[in-house]
């Protein structure tokens, strides 16, 4: 009997190979967006930082129409990495609004969080959202309230948690309140990929599989990465035939992990300024409108109207003089000065989601801006934000923000592209009426 046991021990030793590296499995959190005070999903980044306060690197993944957007808070991406999730990071997945309970369950997250407003309608919707979940009871459900003061939010969370445990038998852990969106969201990089067939399940599978520290990335397989300086990494010169189809299968094994096809370079199009980003390639040769690198000095700031593109957002706002620099990663947002020397930020509706990041970038580089912009105050202040759109419903959704909204109405014989700019903010409307 002892001999058989010894044979089994020797056989086990021969078949067992100790691993030199322990695979890192990122913490996986699913963030569900409830009824929020304002639209455009501006709350996801501060919510991710609140949920993971001790993480040095957080990846926030979401779906945007036909793209998979991967945003990084903290340390940036490796520009040549073939994996979607950086090593040793926490991952927050944000399913689209109205996602099915089956999709939420299939993401198989370690934690599940709900971010919602504190009004009665939002609380009722959050209760219905929790009731419809099909995740196991052992998965913690966490709650974040936005748009309220701390004491009021705590009372709202307590009422919701009591109702959930009494009627649904689930425990809701209140994580805190986000009263307002700060200027610095912590966003350092974003990666835009063609949406695979499985969407966020691709991120979930890679996170559950872990990332091997000894993985050697293929130098020819690069994603389209937008770094803090606004420069794209190199794109692959050749795409394998298996990635030419619209459907991209993502296997479970790491040895068969696929590299998603990078986005094609956008061609130059001429569309109204409310939706058209400013393409640096279309600018006049030698124009001072150059993207400003964080680590490089300005090459030019104040440019004449003739040297800029014919379509400018600032053309719709009288009294503003457009400046010749841009924020990295947000080339379509325009900076301008008014007659008093105050700094203004003018964006279209499609870029309103990046306003907090642009404001944070402006405040971090205020001293550098002061050296090249005459009359700028010595102490940093947030620029006056203007949001222009032809969608009245979208602008109504921004009524609780400090931003000044402007409705562009198509008319005959009016401003640029035949659009008349109508201010919707009371302060702006009263100033133009004087």
Coordinates of C-alpha atoms in Angstrom, one line a residue:
X1 CA 0.0 0.0 0.0
X2 CA 2.9 2.3 0.8
X3 CA 4.5 1.5 -2.5
X4 CA 1.4 2.5 -4.4
X5 CA 1.3 5.8 -2.5
X6 CA 5.0 6.4 -3.3
X7 CA 4.3 5.7 -7.0
X8 CA 1.4 8.2 -7.0
X9 CA 3.6 10.8 -5.4
X10 CA 6.3 10.4 -7.9
X11 CA 3.8 10.4 -10.8
X12 CA 2.2 13.6 -9.5
X13 CA 5.6 15.3 -9.2
X14 CA 6.4 14.4 -12.8
X15 CA 3.0 15.7 -14.2
X16 CA 2.9 18.9 -12.1
X17 CA 5.0 21.8 -13.4
X18 CA 5.2 24.8 -11.0
X19 CA 4.5 28.1 -12.7
X20 CA 7.1 30.7 -12.5
X21 CA 4.6 33.6 -12.7
X22 CA 1.3 34.1 -10.9
X23 CA -1.2 35.5 -13.4
X24 CA -2.8 38.8 -12.3
X25 CA -6.5 38.9 -12.4
X26 CA -7.9 42.5 -12.4
X27 CA -10.8 43.3 -10.1
X28 CA -13.9 43.5 -12.2
X29 CA -16.7 45.9 -11.5
X30 CA -19.9 46.4 -13.4
X31 CA -21.3 50.0 -13.3
X32 CA -25.0 50.5 -14.2
X33 CA -26.1 54.0 -15.0
X34 CA -29.5 54.9 -13.6
X35 CA -31.4 58.2 -13.9
X36 CA -28.8 60.9 -13.7
X37 CA -29.2 64.7 -13.4
X38 CA -27.4 65.3 -16.8
X39 CA -26.8 63.1 -19.8
X40 CA -23.7 62.1 -21.8
X41 CA -22.4 59.7 -19.1
X42 CA -20.2 62.3 -17.5
X43 CA -20.4 60.5 -14.1
X44 CA -18.7 57.3 -15.0
X45 CA -15.1 58.4 -14.4
X46 CA -15.6 60.0 -10.9
X47 CA -17.8 57.0 -10.0
X48 CA -15.0 54.6 -11.0
X49 CA -12.5 56.5 -8.8
X50 CA -15.0 56.4 -5.9
X51 CA -15.5 52.7 -6.3
X52 CA -11.8 51.9 -6.5
X53 CA -10.0 54.6 -4.4
X54 CA -6.9 52.5 -3.8
X55 CA -6.3 51.4 -7.4
X56 CA -3.4 53.1 -9.1
X57 CA -4.7 52.3 -12.5
X58 CA -8.4 51.9 -13.5
X59 CA -9.7 50.9 -16.9
X60 CA -13.3 52.0 -17.7
X61 CA -14.8 50.2 -20.7
X62 CA -18.0 51.1 -22.5
X63 CA -19.7 50.7 -25.8
X64 CA -20.3 53.8 -28.0
X65 CA -22.4 52.8 -31.1
X66 CA -20.0 50.8 -33.2
X67 CA -16.9 51.3 -31.1
X68 CA -15.6 49.9 -27.9
X69 CA -14.1 52.7 -25.8
X70 CA -11.5 51.8 -23.2
X71 CA -10.5 54.7 -20.9
X72 CA -7.6 54.7 -18.5
X73 CA -7.4 56.5 -15.2
X74 CA -3.9 56.6 -13.7
X75 CA -1.0 55.1 -15.5
X76 CA -1.4 54.9 -19.3
X77 CA -1.4 52.1 -21.8
X78 CA 1.5 50.3 -23.3
X79 CA 1.2 51.5 -26.9
X80 CA 2.3 48.1 -28.3
X81 CA 0.4 45.9 -25.9
X82 CA -1.8 43.3 -27.6
X83 CA -4.1 42.9 -24.6
X84 CA -7.1 45.2 -24.1
X85 CA -6.5 45.6 -20.3
X86 CA -3.2 46.7 -18.9
X87 CA -1.4 44.5 -16.4
X88 CA -2.3 44.9 -12.7
X89 CA -5.3 47.2 -13.0
X90 CA -8.9 47.3 -11.9
X91 CA -11.6 47.2 -14.6
X92 CA -15.0 49.0 -14.6
X93 CA -17.4 47.9 -17.3
X94 CA -20.3 50.3 -18.1
X95 CA -23.1 48.5 -20.1
X96 CA -25.3 50.6 -22.3
X97 CA -28.5 52.0 -20.8
X98 CA -31.3 49.4 -20.9
X99 CA -28.9 46.5 -21.0
X100 CA -30.6 43.1 -20.4
X101 CA -30.2 41.3 -17.1
X102 CA -28.7 38.4 -19.0
X103 CA -25.8 40.6 -20.2
X104 CA -25.2 42.0 -16.8
X105 CA -25.1 38.5 -15.4
X106 CA -22.8 37.2 -18.2
X107 CA -20.2 39.9 -17.4
X108 CA -19.7 37.9 -14.2
X109 CA -18.2 40.9 -12.3
X110 CA -16.8 40.7 -8.7
X111 CA -18.9 43.7 -7.7
X112 CA -21.9 45.5 -9.2
X113 CA -22.5 49.2 -8.6
X114 CA -25.5 51.4 -9.5
X115 CA -25.1 55.2 -9.9
X116 CA -28.2 57.2 -9.8
X117 CA -29.7 60.6 -9.0
X118 CA -31.4 61.2 -5.7
X119 CA -34.9 62.3 -6.8
X120 CA -37.9 60.2 -6.3
X121 CA -38.2 59.0 -9.9
X122 CA -34.5 58.0 -10.0
X123 CA -34.8 56.1 -6.7
X124 CA -37.9 54.2 -8.0
X125 CA -36.0 53.4 -11.3
X126 CA -33.0 52.2 -9.2
X127 CA -35.2 49.8 -7.2
X128 CA -36.7 48.4 -10.4
X129 CA -33.2 48.0 -11.8
X130 CA -32.1 46.0 -8.7
X131 CA -35.3 43.9 -8.8
X132 CA -34.6 42.9 -12.4
X133 CA -31.1 41.7 -11.8
X134 CA -30.3 38.1 -12.1
X135 CA -26.8 38.1 -10.6
X136 CA -26.0 35.7 -7.7
X137 CA -26.8 36.8 -4.1
X138 CA -23.1 36.7 -3.2
X139 CA -22.3 39.4 -5.7
X140 CA -22.2 42.7 -3.7
X141 CA -24.5 45.5 -4.9
X142 CA -23.1 49.0 -4.3
X143 CA -24.9 52.4 -4.6
X144 CA -23.6 55.9 -5.6
X145 CA -25.9 58.9 -5.4
X146 CA -25.1 62.0 -7.5
X147 CA -26.3 65.6 -7.5
X148 CA -27.2 65.8 -3.8
X149 CA -25.6 67.0 -0.6
X150 CA -23.9 64.3 1.6
X151 CA -26.6 64.2 4.3
X152 CA -29.5 64.2 1.8
X153 CA -27.8 61.5 -0.3
X154 CA -27.2 59.3 2.8
X155 CA -30.8 59.5 3.7
X156 CA -31.9 58.6 0.2
X157 CA -29.6 55.6 0.1
X158 CA -30.8 54.4 3.4
X159 CA -34.4 54.4 2.3
X160 CA -33.6 52.6 -0.9
X161 CA -31.5 50.0 0.9
X162 CA -34.3 49.3 3.5
X163 CA -36.8 48.8 0.7
X164 CA -34.5 46.4 -1.2
X165 CA -33.6 44.2 1.8
X166 CA -37.2 44.1 3.0
X167 CA -38.8 43.2 -0.4
X168 CA -36.0 41.7 -2.4
X169 CA -33.8 40.2 0.3
X170 CA -30.7 41.8 -1.1
X171 CA -28.1 44.0 0.7
X172 CA -27.2 47.3 -0.9
X173 CA -23.9 48.9 0.2
X174 CA -23.9 52.7 0.0
X175 CA -20.5 53.9 -1.2
X176 CA -20.9 57.7 -1.2
X177 CA -22.1 60.7 -3.0
X178 CA -20.8 62.7 -6.0
X179 CA -22.3 66.2 -5.6
X180 CA -20.8 67.6 -8.8
X181 CA -18.4 66.6 -11.5
X182 CA -14.9 68.0 -10.8
X183 CA -12.6 69.5 -13.4
X184 CA -10.0 66.7 -13.1
X185 CA -11.5 63.3 -13.8
X186 CA -8.1 61.6 -13.8
X187 CA -8.5 60.5 -17.4
X188 CA -5.0 60.0 -19.0
X189 CA -5.6 58.0 -22.1
X190 CA -8.5 56.5 -24.2
X191 CA -8.4 53.7 -26.7
X192 CA -11.1 53.4 -29.4
X193 CA -11.6 50.0 -31.0
X194 CA -14.1 48.5 -33.4
X195 CA -16.9 46.9 -31.4
X196 CA -16.5 43.2 -31.4
X197 CA -19.4 40.9 -31.7
X198 CA -19.5 40.2 -28.0
X199 CA -19.0 43.8 -26.9
X200 CA -18.1 44.2 -23.3
X201 CA -17.9 40.4 -22.9
X202 CA -14.5 40.7 -24.6
X203 CA -13.3 42.8 -21.8
X204 CA -14.8 40.5 -19.2
X205 CA -13.2 37.4 -20.7
X206 CA -9.8 39.0 -20.8
X207 CA -10.1 40.2 -17.2
X208 CA -11.2 36.8 -15.9
X209 CA -8.4 35.1 -17.9
X210 CA -5.8 37.5 -16.5
X211 CA -2.6 38.8 -18.1
X212 CA 0.6 37.0 -17.9
X213 CA 3.6 39.2 -16.9
X214 CA 5.9 37.4 -19.2
X215 CA 3.7 38.0 -22.2
X216 CA 5.8 39.4 -25.1
X217 CA 3.6 41.7 -27.3
X218 CA 3.8 41.6 -31.1
X219 CA 5.5 44.9 -32.2
X220 CA 3.4 44.9 -35.4
X221 CA 0.1 44.6 -33.7
X222 CA -0.8 48.0 -32.3
X223 CA -4.2 49.4 -31.3
X224 CA -5.2 53.0 -32.1
X225 CA -4.1 54.7 -28.9
X226 CA -4.7 58.4 -28.1
X227 CA -2.1 59.4 -25.5
X228 CA -2.0 62.5 -23.3
X229 CA -0.2 64.5 -26.0
X230 CA -2.9 63.8 -28.6
X231 CA -0.7 61.6 -30.8
X232 CA -1.8 58.3 -32.3
X233 CA 0.5 55.3 -32.0
X234 CA 1.5 53.5 -35.2
X235 CA -1.1 51.5 -36.9
X236 CA -0.5 48.0 -38.3
X237 CA 0.4 47.9 -42.0
X238 CA -1.2 44.6 -42.5
X239 CA -4.4 43.1 -41.1
X240 CA -4.9 39.4 -41.0
X241 CA -7.8 38.0 -43.1
X242 CA -9.6 36.7 -40.1
X243 CA -10.1 40.3 -38.9
X244 CA -11.6 41.6 -42.2
X245 CA -15.1 40.3 -41.2
X246 CA -17.4 42.4 -39.1
X247 CA -17.7 39.6 -36.5
X248 CA -14.6 39.2 -34.3
X249 CA -14.6 36.0 -32.2
X250 CA -12.8 36.2 -28.9
X251 CA -11.7 32.7 -27.6
X252 CA -11.2 32.0 -24.0
X253 CA -7.6 30.8 -24.1
X254 CA -4.8 33.3 -23.8
X255 CA -2.8 31.5 -26.5
X256 CA -5.6 32.3 -29.0
X257 CA -6.2 35.8 -27.8
X258 CA -7.0 38.1 -30.8
X259 CA -5.9 41.6 -31.5
X260 CA -8.8 43.8 -32.6
X261 CA -8.5 45.7 -35.8
X262 CA -7.6 49.4 -35.4
X263 CA -10.0 52.1 -36.6
X264 CA -9.3 53.5 -40.1
X265 CA -8.1 57.0 -40.3
X266 CA -11.1 59.3 -40.7
X267 CA -11.3 61.0 -44.1
X268 CA -11.9 64.7 -44.4
X269 CA -15.5 65.7 -44.5
X270 CA -17.3 69.0 -44.6
X271 CA -20.2 69.1 -42.1
X272 CA -21.7 71.8 -39.8
X273 CA -19.5 72.7 -36.8
X274 CA -22.0 71.3 -34.3
X275 CA -20.9 67.8 -35.1
X276 CA -17.7 68.1 -37.1
X277 CA -14.4 67.8 -35.2
X278 CA -11.5 69.9 -36.4
X279 CA -9.1 67.8 -38.3
X280 CA -5.5 69.0 -37.9
X281 CA -4.7 67.6 -41.4
X282 CA -7.1 70.1 -43.0
X283 CA -5.5 73.2 -41.6
X284 CA -3.5 75.6 -43.8
X285 CA 0.2 74.8 -44.0
X286 CA 2.1 76.9 -41.4
X287 CA -1.1 77.7 -39.5
X288 CA -0.6 78.5 -35.8
X289 CA -3.5 76.2 -34.9
X290 CA -1.3 73.3 -33.7
X291 CA -2.1 70.8 -31.0
X292 CA -0.3 71.6 -27.8
X293 CA 1.8 68.9 -26.3
X294 CA 2.0 68.7 -22.5
X295 CA 5.7 68.3 -22.6
X296 CA 6.4 70.9 -25.4
X297 CA 6.1 74.7 -25.4
X298 CA 3.6 76.5 -27.5
X299 CA 4.4 77.1 -31.2
X300 CA 1.7 79.6 -31.7
X301 CA -1.4 80.9 -29.9
X302 CA -3.3 83.7 -31.3
X303 CA -4.1 83.2 -35.0
X304 CA -6.0 85.4 -37.5
X305 CA -9.4 84.4 -38.8
X306 CA -8.0 83.8 -42.3
X307 CA -5.5 81.2 -41.0
X308 CA -8.2 79.0 -39.4
X309 CA -10.9 76.8 -40.9
X310 CA -13.9 78.6 -42.4
X311 CA -16.2 76.8 -40.0
X312 CA -15.5 77.8 -36.4
X313 CA -17.7 77.3 -33.4
X314 CA -16.7 80.8 -32.1
X315 CA -18.1 82.4 -35.3
X316 CA -21.5 81.8 -33.8
X317 CA -20.7 83.7 -30.6
X318 CA -20.1 87.5 -31.1
X319 CA -17.5 89.1 -28.9
X320 CA -15.1 86.1 -28.8
X321 CA -11.7 86.0 -30.3
X322 CA -10.6 82.4 -31.1
X323 CA -7.2 81.3 -29.9
X324 CA -4.9 79.1 -31.9
X325 CA -4.3 76.1 -29.6
X326 CA -6.2 73.0 -28.8
X327 CA -6.4 70.5 -26.0
X328 CA -4.9 67.1 -26.8
X329 CA -7.5 64.4 -27.5
X330 CA -10.1 67.1 -28.0
X331 CA -9.1 69.0 -31.2
X332 CA -12.6 70.2 -32.0
X333 CA -13.0 72.2 -28.8
X334 CA -12.1 75.8 -29.2
X335 CA -10.6 78.4 -26.8
X336 CA -11.4 82.1 -27.0
X337 CA -11.0 85.4 -25.2
X338 CA -13.7 88.0 -24.7
X339 CA -13.3 91.7 -24.4
X340 CA -12.6 91.5 -20.7
X341 CA -9.8 88.9 -21.1
X342 CA -11.8 86.0 -19.7
X343 CA -11.1 82.6 -21.2
X344 CA -14.0 80.7 -22.9
X345 CA -14.3 77.1 -24.0
X346 CA -16.6 76.4 -26.9
X347 CA -17.6 72.8 -27.8
X348 CA -20.3 71.1 -29.8
X349 CA -22.8 68.7 -28.3
X350 CA -20.8 65.7 -29.5
X351 CA -17.8 66.8 -27.5
X352 CA -19.7 67.7 -24.3
X353 CA -18.6 64.5 -22.6
X354 CA -15.0 65.6 -22.7
X355 CA -15.6 69.0 -21.0
X356 CA -14.3 67.9 -17.5
X357 CA -11.1 66.5 -19.0
X358 CA -10.6 69.7 -21.1
X359 CA -11.1 71.9 -18.0
X360 CA -8.7 69.8 -16.0
X361 CA -6.1 70.1 -18.7
X362 CA -6.5 73.9 -18.9
X363 CA -6.1 74.3 -15.1
X364 CA -3.0 72.1 -15.1
X365 CA -1.3 74.2 -17.8
X366 CA -2.6 77.6 -16.6
X367 CA 0.9 79.0 -15.9
X368 CA 2.0 78.0 -19.4
X369 CA -1.1 79.5 -20.9
X370 CA -0.4 82.8 -19.0
X371 CA 3.0 83.1 -20.6
X372 CA 1.6 83.2 -24.1
X373 CA -1.9 84.7 -23.7
X374 CA -1.7 88.4 -22.7
X375 CA -4.2 89.5 -20.1
X376 CA -4.9 86.1 -18.6
X377 CA -5.4 86.2 -14.8
X378 CA -2.5 85.0 -12.8
X379 CA -4.6 82.7 -10.7
X380 CA -6.2 79.7 -12.5
X381 CA -10.0 79.9 -13.0
X382 CA -12.2 77.6 -14.9
X383 CA -13.1 78.8 -18.4
X384 CA -16.6 79.8 -19.3
X385 CA -18.1 76.8 -21.1
X386 CA -20.4 77.1 -24.1
X387 CA -22.2 74.1 -25.6
X388 CA -23.6 74.5 -29.2
X389 CA -26.1 72.1 -30.7
X390 CA -29.1 71.8 -33.0
X391 CA -30.7 69.3 -30.6
X392 CA -32.9 71.2 -28.2
X393 CA -33.7 68.2 -26.1
X394 CA -30.0 67.6 -25.5
X395 CA -29.4 71.2 -24.4
X396 CA -32.4 70.9 -22.0
X397 CA -30.7 68.0 -20.4
X398 CA -27.8 70.3 -19.6
X399 CA -29.9 72.9 -17.8
X400 CA -28.6 71.9 -14.3
X401 CA -25.0 72.4 -15.3
X402 CA -23.0 75.7 -15.1
X403 CA -22.4 75.6 -18.8
X404 CA -24.0 78.1 -21.2
X405 CA -26.1 76.4 -23.9
X406 CA -26.8 77.7 -27.4
X407 CA -29.3 76.4 -29.8
X408 CA -28.3 76.5 -33.5
X409 CA -31.4 77.1 -35.7
X410 CA -31.2 76.7 -39.5
X411 CA -32.4 79.9 -41.2
X412 CA -31.9 81.7 -44.5
X413 CA -29.2 84.4 -44.8
X414 CA -27.8 83.9 -41.3
X415 CA -24.4 83.2 -39.7
X416 CA -22.0 80.5 -40.7
X417 CA -23.6 77.7 -42.6
X418 CA -26.9 79.4 -42.4
X419 CA -27.3 78.9 -38.7
X420 CA -28.7 81.4 -36.2
X421 CA -27.4 81.0 -32.6
X422 CA -30.0 81.4 -29.9
X423 CA -28.7 81.4 -26.3
X424 CA -30.8 79.3 -23.9
X425 CA -29.0 80.2 -20.6
X426 CA -30.7 83.0 -18.8
X427 CA -27.4 84.9 -18.1
X428 CA -26.3 84.7 -21.7
X429 CA -29.7 85.7 -23.1
X430 CA -29.9 88.7 -20.8
X431 CA -26.4 89.9 -21.8
X432 CA -27.3 89.7 -25.5
X433 CA -30.6 91.5 -24.9
X434 CA -28.9 94.5 -23.5

